[in-house]
Short mmCIF file of C-alpha atoms in Angstrom, two decimals:
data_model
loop_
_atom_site.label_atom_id
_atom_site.label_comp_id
_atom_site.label_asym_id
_atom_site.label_seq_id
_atom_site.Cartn_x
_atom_site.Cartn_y
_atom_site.Cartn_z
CA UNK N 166 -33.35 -33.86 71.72
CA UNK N 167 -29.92 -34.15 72.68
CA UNK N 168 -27.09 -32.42 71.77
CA UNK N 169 -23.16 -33.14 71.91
CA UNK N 170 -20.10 -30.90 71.02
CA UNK N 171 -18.51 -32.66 67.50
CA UNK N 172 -15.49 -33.56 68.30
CA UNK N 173 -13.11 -30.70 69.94
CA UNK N 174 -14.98 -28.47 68.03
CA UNK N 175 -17.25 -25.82 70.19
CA UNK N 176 -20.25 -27.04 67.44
CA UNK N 177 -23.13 -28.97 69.15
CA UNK N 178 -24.83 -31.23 67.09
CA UNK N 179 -28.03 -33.42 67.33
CA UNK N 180 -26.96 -36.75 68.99
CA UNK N 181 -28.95 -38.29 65.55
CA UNK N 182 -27.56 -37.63 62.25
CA UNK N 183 -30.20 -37.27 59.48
CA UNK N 184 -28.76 -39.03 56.26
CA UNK N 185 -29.89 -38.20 52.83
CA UNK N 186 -28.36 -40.33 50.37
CA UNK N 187 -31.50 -42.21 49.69
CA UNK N 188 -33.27 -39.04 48.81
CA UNK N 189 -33.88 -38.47 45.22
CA UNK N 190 -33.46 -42.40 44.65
CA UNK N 191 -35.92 -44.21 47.19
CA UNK N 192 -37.07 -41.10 48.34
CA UNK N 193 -39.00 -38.24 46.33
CA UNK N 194 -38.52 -34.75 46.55
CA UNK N 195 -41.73 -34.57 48.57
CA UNK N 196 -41.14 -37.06 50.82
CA UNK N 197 -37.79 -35.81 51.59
CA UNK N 198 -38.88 -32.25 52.34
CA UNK N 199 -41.35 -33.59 54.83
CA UNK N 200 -38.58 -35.70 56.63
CA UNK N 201 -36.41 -32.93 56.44
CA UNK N 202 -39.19 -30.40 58.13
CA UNK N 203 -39.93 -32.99 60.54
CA UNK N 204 -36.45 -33.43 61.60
CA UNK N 205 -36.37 -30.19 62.45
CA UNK N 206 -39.05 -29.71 64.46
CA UNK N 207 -38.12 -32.89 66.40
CA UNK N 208 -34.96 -30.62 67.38
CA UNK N 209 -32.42 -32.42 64.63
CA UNK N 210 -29.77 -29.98 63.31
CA UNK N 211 -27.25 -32.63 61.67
CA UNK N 212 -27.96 -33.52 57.79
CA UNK N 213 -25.10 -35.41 56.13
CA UNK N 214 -24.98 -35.39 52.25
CA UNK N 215 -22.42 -36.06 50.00
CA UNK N 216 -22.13 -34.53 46.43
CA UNK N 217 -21.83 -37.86 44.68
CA UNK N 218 -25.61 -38.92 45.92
CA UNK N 219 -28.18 -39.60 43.39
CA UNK N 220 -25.71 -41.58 42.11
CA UNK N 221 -23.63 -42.22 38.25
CA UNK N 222 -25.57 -39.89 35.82
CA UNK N 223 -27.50 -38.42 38.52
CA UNK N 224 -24.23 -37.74 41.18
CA UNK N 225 -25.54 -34.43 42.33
CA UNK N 226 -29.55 -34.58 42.95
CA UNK N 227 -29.93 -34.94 46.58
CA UNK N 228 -28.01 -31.78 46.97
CA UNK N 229 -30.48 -30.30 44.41
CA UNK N 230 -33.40 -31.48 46.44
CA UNK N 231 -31.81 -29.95 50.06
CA UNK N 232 -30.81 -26.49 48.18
CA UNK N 233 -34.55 -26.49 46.78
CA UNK N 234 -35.76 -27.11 50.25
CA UNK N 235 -33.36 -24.86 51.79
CA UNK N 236 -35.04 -22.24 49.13
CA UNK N 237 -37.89 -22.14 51.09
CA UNK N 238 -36.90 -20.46 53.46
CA UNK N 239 -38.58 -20.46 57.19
CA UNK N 240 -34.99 -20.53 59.06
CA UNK N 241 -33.86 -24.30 57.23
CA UNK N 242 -30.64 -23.55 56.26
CA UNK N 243 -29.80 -21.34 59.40
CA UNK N 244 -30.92 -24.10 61.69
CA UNK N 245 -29.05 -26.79 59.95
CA UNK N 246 -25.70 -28.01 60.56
CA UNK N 247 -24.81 -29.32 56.90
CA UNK N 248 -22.50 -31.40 56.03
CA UNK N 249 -21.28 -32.80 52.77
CA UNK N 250 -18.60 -34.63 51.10
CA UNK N 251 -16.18 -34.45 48.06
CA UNK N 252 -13.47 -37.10 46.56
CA UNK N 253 -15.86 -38.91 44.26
CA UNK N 254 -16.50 -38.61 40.62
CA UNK N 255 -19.10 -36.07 39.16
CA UNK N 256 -19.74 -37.62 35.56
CA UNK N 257 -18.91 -33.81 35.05
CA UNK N 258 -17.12 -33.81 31.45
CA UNK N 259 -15.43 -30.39 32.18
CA UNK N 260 -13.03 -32.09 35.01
CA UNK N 261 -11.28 -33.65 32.30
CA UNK N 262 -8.64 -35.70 33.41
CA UNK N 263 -9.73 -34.52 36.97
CA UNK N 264 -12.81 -36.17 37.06
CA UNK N 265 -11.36 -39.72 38.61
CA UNK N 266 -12.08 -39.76 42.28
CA UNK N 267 -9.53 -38.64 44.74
CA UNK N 268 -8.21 -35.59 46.45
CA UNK N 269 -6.62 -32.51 44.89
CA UNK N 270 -6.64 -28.49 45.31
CA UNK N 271 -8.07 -28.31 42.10
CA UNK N 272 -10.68 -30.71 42.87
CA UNK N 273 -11.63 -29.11 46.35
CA UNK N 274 -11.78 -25.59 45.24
CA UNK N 275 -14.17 -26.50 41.88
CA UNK N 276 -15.84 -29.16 43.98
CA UNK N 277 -16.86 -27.62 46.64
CA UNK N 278 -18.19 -24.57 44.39
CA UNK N 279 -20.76 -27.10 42.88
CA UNK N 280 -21.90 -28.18 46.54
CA UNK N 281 -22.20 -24.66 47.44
CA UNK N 282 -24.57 -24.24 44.31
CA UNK N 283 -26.34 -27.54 44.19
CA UNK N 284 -27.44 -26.89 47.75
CA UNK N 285 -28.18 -22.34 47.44
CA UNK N 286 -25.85 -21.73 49.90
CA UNK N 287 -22.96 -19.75 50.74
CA UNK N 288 -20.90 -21.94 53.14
CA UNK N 289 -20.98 -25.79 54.49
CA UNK N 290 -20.32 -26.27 58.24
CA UNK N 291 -18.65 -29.48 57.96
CA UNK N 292 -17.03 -30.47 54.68
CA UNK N 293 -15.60 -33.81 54.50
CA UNK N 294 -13.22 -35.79 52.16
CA UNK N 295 -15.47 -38.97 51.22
CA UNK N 296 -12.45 -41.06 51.45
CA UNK N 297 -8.27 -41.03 51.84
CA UNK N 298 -6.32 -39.87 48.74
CA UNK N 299 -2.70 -41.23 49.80
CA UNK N 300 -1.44 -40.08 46.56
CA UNK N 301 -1.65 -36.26 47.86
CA UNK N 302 0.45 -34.50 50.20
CA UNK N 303 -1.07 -33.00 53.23
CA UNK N 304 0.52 -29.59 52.56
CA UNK N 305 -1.77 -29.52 49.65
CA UNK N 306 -4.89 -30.54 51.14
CA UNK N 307 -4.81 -28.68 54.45
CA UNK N 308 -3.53 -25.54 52.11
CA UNK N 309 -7.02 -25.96 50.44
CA UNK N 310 -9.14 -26.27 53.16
CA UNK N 311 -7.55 -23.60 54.77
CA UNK N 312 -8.64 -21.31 51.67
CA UNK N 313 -12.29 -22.31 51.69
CA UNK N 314 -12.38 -21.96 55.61
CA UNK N 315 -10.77 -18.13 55.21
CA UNK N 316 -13.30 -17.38 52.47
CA UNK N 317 -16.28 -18.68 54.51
CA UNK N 318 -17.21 -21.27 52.39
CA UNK N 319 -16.44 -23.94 55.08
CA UNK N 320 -16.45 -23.73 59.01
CA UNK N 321 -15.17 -27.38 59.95
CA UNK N 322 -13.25 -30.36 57.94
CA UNK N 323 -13.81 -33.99 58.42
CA UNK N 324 -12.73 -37.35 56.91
CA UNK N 325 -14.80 -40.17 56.48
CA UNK N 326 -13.55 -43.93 56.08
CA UNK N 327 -10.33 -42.90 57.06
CA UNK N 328 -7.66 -45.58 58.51
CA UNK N 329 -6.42 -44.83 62.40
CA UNK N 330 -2.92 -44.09 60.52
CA UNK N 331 -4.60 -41.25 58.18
CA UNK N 332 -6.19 -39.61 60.54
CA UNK N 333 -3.09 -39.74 62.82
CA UNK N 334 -0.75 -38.42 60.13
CA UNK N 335 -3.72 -35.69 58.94
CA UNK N 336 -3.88 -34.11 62.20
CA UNK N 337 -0.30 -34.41 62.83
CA UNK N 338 0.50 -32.23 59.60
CA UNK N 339 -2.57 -30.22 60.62
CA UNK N 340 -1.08 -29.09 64.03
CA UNK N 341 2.24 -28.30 62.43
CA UNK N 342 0.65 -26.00 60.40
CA UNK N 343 -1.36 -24.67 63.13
CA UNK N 344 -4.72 -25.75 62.08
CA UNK N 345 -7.51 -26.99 64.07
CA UNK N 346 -7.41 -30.32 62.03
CA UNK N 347 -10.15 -33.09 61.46
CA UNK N 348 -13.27 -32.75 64.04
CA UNK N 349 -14.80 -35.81 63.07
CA UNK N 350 -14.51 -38.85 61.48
CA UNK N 351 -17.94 -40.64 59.75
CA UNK N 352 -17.43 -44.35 59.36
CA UNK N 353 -18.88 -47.60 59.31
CA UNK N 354 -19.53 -48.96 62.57
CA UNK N 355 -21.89 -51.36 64.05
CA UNK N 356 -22.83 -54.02 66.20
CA UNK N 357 -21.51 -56.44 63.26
CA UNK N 358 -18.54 -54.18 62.28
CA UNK N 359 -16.73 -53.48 65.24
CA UNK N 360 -13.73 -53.48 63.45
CA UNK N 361 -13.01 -49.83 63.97
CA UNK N 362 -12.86 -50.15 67.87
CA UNK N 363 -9.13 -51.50 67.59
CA UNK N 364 -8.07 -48.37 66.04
CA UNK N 365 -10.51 -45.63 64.45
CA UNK N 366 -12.16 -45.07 67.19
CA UNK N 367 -9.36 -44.99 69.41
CA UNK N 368 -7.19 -42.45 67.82
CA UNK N 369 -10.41 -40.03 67.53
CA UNK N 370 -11.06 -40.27 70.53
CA UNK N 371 -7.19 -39.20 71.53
CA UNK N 372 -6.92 -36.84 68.90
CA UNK N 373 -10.34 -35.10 69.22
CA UNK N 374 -12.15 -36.61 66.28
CA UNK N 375 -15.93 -37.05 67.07
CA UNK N 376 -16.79 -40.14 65.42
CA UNK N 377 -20.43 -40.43 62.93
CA UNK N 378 -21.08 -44.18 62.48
CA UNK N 379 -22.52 -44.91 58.71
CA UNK N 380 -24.93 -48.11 58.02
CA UNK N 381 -25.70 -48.34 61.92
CA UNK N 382 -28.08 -51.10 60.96
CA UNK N 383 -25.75 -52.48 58.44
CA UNK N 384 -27.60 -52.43 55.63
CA UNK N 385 -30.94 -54.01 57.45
CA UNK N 386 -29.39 -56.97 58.91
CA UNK N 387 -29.82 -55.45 62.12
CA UNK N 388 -33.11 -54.16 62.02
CA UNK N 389 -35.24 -57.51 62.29
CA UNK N 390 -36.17 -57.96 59.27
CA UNK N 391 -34.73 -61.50 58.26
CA UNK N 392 -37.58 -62.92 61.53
CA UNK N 393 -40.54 -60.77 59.90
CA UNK N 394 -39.99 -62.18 56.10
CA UNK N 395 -38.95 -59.02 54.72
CA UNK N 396 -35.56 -58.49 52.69
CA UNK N 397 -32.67 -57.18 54.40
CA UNK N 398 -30.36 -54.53 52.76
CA UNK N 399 -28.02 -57.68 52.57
CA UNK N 400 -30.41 -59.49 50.47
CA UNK N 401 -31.07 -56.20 48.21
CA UNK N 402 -28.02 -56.14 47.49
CA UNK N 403 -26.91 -59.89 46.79
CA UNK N 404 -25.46 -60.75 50.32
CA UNK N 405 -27.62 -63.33 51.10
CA UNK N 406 -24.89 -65.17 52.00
CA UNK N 407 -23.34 -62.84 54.78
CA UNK N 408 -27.17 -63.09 56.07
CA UNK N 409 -26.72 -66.48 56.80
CA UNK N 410 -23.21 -66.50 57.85
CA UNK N 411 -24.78 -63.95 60.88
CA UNK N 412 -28.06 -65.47 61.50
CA UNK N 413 -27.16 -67.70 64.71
CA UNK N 414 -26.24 -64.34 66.18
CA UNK N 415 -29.20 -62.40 64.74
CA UNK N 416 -31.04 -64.94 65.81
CA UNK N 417 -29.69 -64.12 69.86
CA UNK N 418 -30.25 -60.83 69.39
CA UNK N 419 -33.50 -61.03 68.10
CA UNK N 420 -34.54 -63.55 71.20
CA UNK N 421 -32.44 -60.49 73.56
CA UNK N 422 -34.04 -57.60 71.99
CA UNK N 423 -37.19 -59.21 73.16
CA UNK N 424 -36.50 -59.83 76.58
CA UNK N 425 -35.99 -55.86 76.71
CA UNK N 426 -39.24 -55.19 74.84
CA UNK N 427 -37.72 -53.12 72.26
CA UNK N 428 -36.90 -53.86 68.50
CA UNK N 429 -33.69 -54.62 67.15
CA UNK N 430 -32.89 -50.99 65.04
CA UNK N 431 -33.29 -49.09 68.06
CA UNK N 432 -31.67 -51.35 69.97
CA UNK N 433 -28.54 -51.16 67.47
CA UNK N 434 -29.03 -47.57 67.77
CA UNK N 435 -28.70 -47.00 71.21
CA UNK N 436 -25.66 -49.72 72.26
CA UNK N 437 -23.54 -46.60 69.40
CA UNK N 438 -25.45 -43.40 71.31
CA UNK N 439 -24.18 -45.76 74.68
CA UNK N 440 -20.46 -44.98 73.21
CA UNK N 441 -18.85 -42.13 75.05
CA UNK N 442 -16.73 -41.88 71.64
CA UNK N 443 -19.81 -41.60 69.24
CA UNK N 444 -21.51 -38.35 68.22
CA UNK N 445 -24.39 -38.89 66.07
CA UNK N 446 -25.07 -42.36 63.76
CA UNK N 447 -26.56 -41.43 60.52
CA UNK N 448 -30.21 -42.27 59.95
CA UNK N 449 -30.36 -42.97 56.54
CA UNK N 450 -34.51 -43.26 56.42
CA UNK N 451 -36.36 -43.41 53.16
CA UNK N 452 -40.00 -42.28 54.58
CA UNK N 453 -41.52 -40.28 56.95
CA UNK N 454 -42.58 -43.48 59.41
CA UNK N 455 -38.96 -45.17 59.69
CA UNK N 456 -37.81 -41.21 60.32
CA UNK N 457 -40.33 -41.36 63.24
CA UNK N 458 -39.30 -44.82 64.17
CA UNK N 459 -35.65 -43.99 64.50
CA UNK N 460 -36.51 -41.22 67.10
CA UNK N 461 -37.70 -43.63 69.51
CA UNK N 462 -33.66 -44.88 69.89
CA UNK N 463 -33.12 -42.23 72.19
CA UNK N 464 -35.61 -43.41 74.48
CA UNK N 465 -33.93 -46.55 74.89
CA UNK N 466 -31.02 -46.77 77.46
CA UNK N 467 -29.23 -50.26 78.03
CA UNK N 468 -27.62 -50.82 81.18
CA UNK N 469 -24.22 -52.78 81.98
CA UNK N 470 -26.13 -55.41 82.33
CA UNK N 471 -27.93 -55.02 79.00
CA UNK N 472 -24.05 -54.15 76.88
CA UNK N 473 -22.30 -57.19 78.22
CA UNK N 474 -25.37 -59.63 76.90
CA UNK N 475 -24.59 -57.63 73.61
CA UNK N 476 -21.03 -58.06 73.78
CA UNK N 477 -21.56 -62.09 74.04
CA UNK N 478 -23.60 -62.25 71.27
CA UNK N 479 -21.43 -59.67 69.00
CA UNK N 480 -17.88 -59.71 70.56
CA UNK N 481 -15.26 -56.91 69.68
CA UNK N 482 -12.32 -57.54 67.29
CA UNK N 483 -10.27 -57.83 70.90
CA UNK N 484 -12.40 -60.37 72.10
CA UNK N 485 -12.58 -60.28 76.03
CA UNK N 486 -11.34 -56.41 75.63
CA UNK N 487 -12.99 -53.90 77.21
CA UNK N 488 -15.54 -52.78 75.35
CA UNK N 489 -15.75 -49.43 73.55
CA UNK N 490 -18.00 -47.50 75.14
CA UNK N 491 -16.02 -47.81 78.91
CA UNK N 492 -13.02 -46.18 77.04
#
């Protein structure tokens, strides 16, 4: 396995990110402990959660599941790096007028108390704010975090689906209070949302943000499966309509990815671990074989050669620019 430092942080992580949000709704308990252990032993440290998973009524059971297999003991929770998320809503009827998502003190502190229970543990390495709360000063915020990190209930802070602009003004009021600041920013990013590349990944890359692409496969459209008669996550969801907006390209890269001999997923996979800017995509697997299957990514390295035929068939937001990964 590889390993990476995240962000200007001195903590290495796994250059794959296991994701959990499908566990406790596609995934079982069982299933997800044996993805979990496997991860492990294939030399992954980096599980990304979020309190709000499991979803409405049920915002809360994936950490459940990880605490109970944390519980178990055998060195899991001292050889994980995990990281979860807060900003969303809990269905918790004590939050009161609180309970709307967004970012407060208040919400952080009690928050981040139910993480720390749901998941039987005493402190989070990395603990993230879901999304931007504009509405809240920075004083605030960075006065929170700076109480959990002093207590030991968090080591690192991060931001996920952050503007450029956010996470420029959040580490600008971060090193005026002397504060390390955001190490990472976890956003969507893929070979049909390159979006990000004209400014996300940019400023985290100048201001020391390692940067955790979500839905690397975008939701299945990248993974092959409108050529093998499956359903997409597009289609799952209602989006046939995107599918077919995309499928002369997915079509190109479907024809490319075969020329390489390699399938499409790991092919997404590896043009983001090609990124010099990227430190770990999530895997967000449902069962033990796609866990297994997403491995083989690392395996697969793509040459200039192989990044500019990928560029023609997706091209950047800039165009001609050069691409992200020769930043």
């Amino acid at each position: 396995m590889e390993y990476t430092a995240l962000g200007k942080s001195g903590l290495r992580v796994s250059r794959l990110c296991l994701g959990t949000m499908n566990f406790g709704v596609d995934t079982n308990e069982k299933e997800a402990f044996r993805i979990m252990d496997s991860a492990l032993d294939a030399g992954i440290n980096f599980m990304d959660t979020a309190n709000i998973y499991g979803w409405g009524e049920n915002a809360g059971r994936t950490e459940e599941i990880m605490g109970r297999w944390f519980k178990q003991g055998d060195g899991r929770r001292e050889r994980t790096v995990l990281a979860t998320k807060v900003y969303g809503d809990m269905h918790d009827p004590y939050d009161g007028p609180n309970r709307e998502a967004g970012l407060s003190a208040y919400k952080i502190k009690r928050h981040l108390e139910g993480s720390l229970r749901r998941l039987q543990t005493d402190h989070i390495e990395l603990y993230q704010m879901h999304h931007v709360d504009r509405r809240v000063n920075w004083n605030e915020l960075w006065g929170a975090f700076e109480i959990a990190a002093a207590q030991g209930k968090i080591g690192y802070v991060g931001s996920s689906n952050f503007a450029g602009w956010d996470i420029a003004v959040a580490q600008g009021e971060a090193k005026a209070r002397g504060h390390l600041g955001l190490v990472s920013e976890q956003h969507k990013y893929n070979l049909l949302c390159r979006l990000p590349e004209l400014e996300v990944l940019p400023a985290s890359k100048e201001l020391g943000l390692g940067v955790i692409p979500w839905s690397p496969l975008d939701g299945g459209l990248l993974a092959g499966n409108h050529r093998r008669g499956g359903d997409s996550g597009g289609r799952r969801s209602g989006d046939a309509k995107r599918l077919e907006q995309h499928r002369e390209q997915l079509d190109r890269y479907a024809k490319f990815c075969d020329e390489l001999g390699e399938p499409e997923d790991l092919v997404s996979l590896a043009w983001l671990l090609a990124n010099p800017a990227v430190t770990a995509p999530i895997i967000g697997v449902r069962t033990q074989e796609q866990f297994e299957r997403s491995l083989r990514a690392l395996d697969v390295k793509l040459d200039e050669s192989a990044l500019k035929r990928i560029d023609e068939i997706f091209p950047g937001p800039g165009g001609e620019a050069p691409r992200a990964y020769a930043w």
